[in-house]
CSV table of C-alpha atoms in Angstrom, one decimal:
chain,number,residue,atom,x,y,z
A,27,UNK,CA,-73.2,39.6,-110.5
A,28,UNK,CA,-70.3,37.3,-112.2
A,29,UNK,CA,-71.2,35.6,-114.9
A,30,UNK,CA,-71.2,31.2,-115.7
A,31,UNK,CA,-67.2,30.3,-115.9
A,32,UNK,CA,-66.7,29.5,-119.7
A,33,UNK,CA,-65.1,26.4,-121.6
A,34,UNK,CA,-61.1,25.7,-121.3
A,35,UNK,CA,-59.4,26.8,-123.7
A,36,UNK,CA,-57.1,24.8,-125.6
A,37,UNK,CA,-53.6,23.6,-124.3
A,38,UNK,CA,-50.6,26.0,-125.9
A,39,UNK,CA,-47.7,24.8,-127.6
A,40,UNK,CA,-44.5,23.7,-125.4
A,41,UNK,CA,-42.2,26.6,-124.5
A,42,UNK,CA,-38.5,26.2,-125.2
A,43,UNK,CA,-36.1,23.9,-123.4
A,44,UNK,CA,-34.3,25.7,-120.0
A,45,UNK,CA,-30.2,25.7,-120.1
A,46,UNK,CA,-28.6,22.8,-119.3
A,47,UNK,CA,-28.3,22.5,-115.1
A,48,UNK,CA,-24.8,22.4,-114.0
A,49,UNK,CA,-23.5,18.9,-113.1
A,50,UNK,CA,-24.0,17.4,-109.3
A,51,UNK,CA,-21.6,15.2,-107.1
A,52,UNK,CA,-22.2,12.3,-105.2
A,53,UNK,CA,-20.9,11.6,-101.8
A,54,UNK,CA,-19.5,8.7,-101.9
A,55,UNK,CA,-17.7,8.4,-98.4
A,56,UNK,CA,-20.2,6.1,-97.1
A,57,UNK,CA,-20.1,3.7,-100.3
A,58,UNK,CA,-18.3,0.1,-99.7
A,59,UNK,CA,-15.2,-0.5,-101.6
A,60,UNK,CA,-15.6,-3.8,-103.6
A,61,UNK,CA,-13.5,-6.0,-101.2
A,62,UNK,CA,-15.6,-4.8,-98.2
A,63,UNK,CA,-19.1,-5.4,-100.4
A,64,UNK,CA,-17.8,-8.5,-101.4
A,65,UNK,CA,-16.9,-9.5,-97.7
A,66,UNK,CA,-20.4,-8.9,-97.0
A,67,UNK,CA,-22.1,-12.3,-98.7
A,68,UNK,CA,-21.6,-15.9,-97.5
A,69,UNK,CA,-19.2,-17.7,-100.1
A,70,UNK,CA,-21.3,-20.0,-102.4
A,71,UNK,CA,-19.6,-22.7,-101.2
A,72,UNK,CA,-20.6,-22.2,-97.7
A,73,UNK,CA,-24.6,-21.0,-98.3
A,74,UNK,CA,-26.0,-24.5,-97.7
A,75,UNK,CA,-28.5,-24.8,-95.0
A,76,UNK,CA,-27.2,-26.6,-91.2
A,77,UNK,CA,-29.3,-29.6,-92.0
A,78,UNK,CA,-32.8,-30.4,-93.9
A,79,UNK,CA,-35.0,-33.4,-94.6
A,80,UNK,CA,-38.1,-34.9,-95.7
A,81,UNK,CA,-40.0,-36.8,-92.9
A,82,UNK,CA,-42.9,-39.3,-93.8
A,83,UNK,CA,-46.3,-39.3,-91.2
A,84,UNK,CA,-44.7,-42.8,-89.8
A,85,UNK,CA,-41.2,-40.6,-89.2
A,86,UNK,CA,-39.7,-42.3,-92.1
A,87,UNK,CA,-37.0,-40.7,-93.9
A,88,UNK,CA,-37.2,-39.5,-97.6
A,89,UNK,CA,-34.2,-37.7,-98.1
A,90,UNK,CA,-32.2,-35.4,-95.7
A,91,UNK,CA,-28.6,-34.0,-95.2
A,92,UNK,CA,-25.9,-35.6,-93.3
A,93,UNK,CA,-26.2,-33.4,-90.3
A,94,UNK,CA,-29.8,-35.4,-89.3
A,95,UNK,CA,-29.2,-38.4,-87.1
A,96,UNK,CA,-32.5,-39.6,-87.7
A,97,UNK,CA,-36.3,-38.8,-87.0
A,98,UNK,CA,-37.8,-39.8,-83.7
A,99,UNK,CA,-41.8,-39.9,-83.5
A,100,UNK,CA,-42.9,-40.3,-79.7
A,101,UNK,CA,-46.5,-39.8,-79.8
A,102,UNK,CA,-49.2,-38.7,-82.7
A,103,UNK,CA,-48.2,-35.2,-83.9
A,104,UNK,CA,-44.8,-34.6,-82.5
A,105,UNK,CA,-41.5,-35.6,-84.0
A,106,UNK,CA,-37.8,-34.9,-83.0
A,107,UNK,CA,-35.3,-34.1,-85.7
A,108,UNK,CA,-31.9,-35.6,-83.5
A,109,UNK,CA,-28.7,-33.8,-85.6
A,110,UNK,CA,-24.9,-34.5,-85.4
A,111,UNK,CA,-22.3,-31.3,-84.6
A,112,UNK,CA,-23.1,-28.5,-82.9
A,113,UNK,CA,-25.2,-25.6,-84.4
A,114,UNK,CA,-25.9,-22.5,-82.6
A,115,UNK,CA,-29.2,-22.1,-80.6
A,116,UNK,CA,-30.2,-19.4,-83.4
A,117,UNK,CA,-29.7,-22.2,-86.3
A,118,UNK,CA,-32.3,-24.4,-84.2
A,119,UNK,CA,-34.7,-21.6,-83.5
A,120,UNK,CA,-34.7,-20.4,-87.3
A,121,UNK,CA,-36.0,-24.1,-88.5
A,122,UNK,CA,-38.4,-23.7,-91.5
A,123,UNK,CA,-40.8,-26.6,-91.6
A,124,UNK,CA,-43.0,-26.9,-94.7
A,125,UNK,CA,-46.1,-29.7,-95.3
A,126,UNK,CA,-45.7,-32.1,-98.1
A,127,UNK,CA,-47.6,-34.5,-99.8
A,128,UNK,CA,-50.3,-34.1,-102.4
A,129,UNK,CA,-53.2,-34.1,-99.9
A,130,UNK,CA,-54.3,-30.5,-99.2
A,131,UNK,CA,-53.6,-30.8,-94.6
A,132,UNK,CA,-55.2,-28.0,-92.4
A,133,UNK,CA,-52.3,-28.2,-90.0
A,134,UNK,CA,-50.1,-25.6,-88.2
A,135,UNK,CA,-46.1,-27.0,-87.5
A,136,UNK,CA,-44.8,-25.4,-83.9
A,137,UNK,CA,-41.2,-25.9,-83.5
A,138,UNK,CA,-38.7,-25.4,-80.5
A,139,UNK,CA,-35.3,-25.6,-80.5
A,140,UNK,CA,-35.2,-28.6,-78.6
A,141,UNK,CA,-35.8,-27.4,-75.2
A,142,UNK,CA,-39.6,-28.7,-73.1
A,143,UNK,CA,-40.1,-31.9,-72.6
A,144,UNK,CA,-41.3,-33.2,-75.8
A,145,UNK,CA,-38.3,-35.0,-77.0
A,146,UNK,CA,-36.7,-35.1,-73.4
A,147,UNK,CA,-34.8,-38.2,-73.6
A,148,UNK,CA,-33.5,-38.0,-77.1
A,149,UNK,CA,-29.7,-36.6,-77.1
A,150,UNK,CA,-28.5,-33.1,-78.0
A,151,UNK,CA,-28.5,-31.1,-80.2
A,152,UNK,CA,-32.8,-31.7,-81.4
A,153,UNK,CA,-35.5,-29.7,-83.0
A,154,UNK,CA,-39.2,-30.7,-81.9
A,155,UNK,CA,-41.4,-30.0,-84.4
A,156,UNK,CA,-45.2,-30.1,-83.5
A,157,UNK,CA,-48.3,-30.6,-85.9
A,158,UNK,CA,-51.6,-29.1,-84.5
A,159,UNK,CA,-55.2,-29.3,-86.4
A,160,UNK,CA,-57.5,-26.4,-86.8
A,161,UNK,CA,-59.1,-28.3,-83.6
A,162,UNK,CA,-55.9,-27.9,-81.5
A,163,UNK,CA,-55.1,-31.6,-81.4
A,164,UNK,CA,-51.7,-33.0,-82.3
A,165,UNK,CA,-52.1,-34.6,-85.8
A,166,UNK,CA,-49.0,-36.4,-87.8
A,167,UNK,CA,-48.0,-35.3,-90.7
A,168,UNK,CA,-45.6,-35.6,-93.8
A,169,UNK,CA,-43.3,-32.3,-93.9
A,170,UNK,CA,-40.0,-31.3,-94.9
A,171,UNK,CA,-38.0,-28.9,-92.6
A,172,UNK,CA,-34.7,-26.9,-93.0
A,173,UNK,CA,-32.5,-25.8,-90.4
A,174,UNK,CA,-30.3,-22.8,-91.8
């Protein structure tokens, strides 16, 4: 019969260092040249947002960009962000809206890039921005929103 497995023993000391490896290569076909990496990023100059704003509960305006017409507010909880120009339906449907205040809200912002019939007979081009409460019922609110 085998006997109980004994103690570790201790660690020994570190062996020598192996020869040096020889050196590797990199592809580097599929690397971008400066100019085309450069090419690749929106100019400074050009990286501001399509239009943003702050918008009061009452649809009054705190600040905003020159693209925003103004701020329609049809009925509680819905508001209609009327812009100048003409931005592409993926500039619309990409709108960021954020709460504001200093009053913690339980509210969840729904927007559309301006199609349904909330803000039907406001002119194009529009973003209808939506305020629900954990209750499902449309609420006002004070928010800020950018459309990139």
């Amino acid at each position: 019969l085998p006997g109980h497995q004994g103690l570790t023993g201790a660690v020994g000391a570190t062996g020598a260092a192996g020869a040096k490896g020889e050196t590797g290569t990199v592809n580097t076909s599929g690397f971008y040249t400066k100019t085309e990496s450069d090419s690749r990023y929106v100019a400074q100059s050009n990286a501001r947002p399509y239009a943003w704003g702050e918008v009061r509960a009452d649809a009054s305006l705190r600040g905003i960009s020159s693209r925003v017409v103004t701020v329609t507010h049809p009925v509680t909880g819905i508001y209609c962000v009327l812009l100048s120009g003409e931005p592409e339906g993926s500039e619309l449907e990409g709108t960021s809206v954020t709460l504001a205040g200093t009053t913690a809200q339980a509210l969840f912002p729904h927007t559309t890039n301006g199609q349904g019939a909330d803000c039907s007979t406001d002119p194009a081009p529009h973003v209808s921005i939506r305020f629900y409460n954990a209750s499902g019922t449309l609420t006002d609110a004070r928010f800020g929103f950018v459309v990139p």
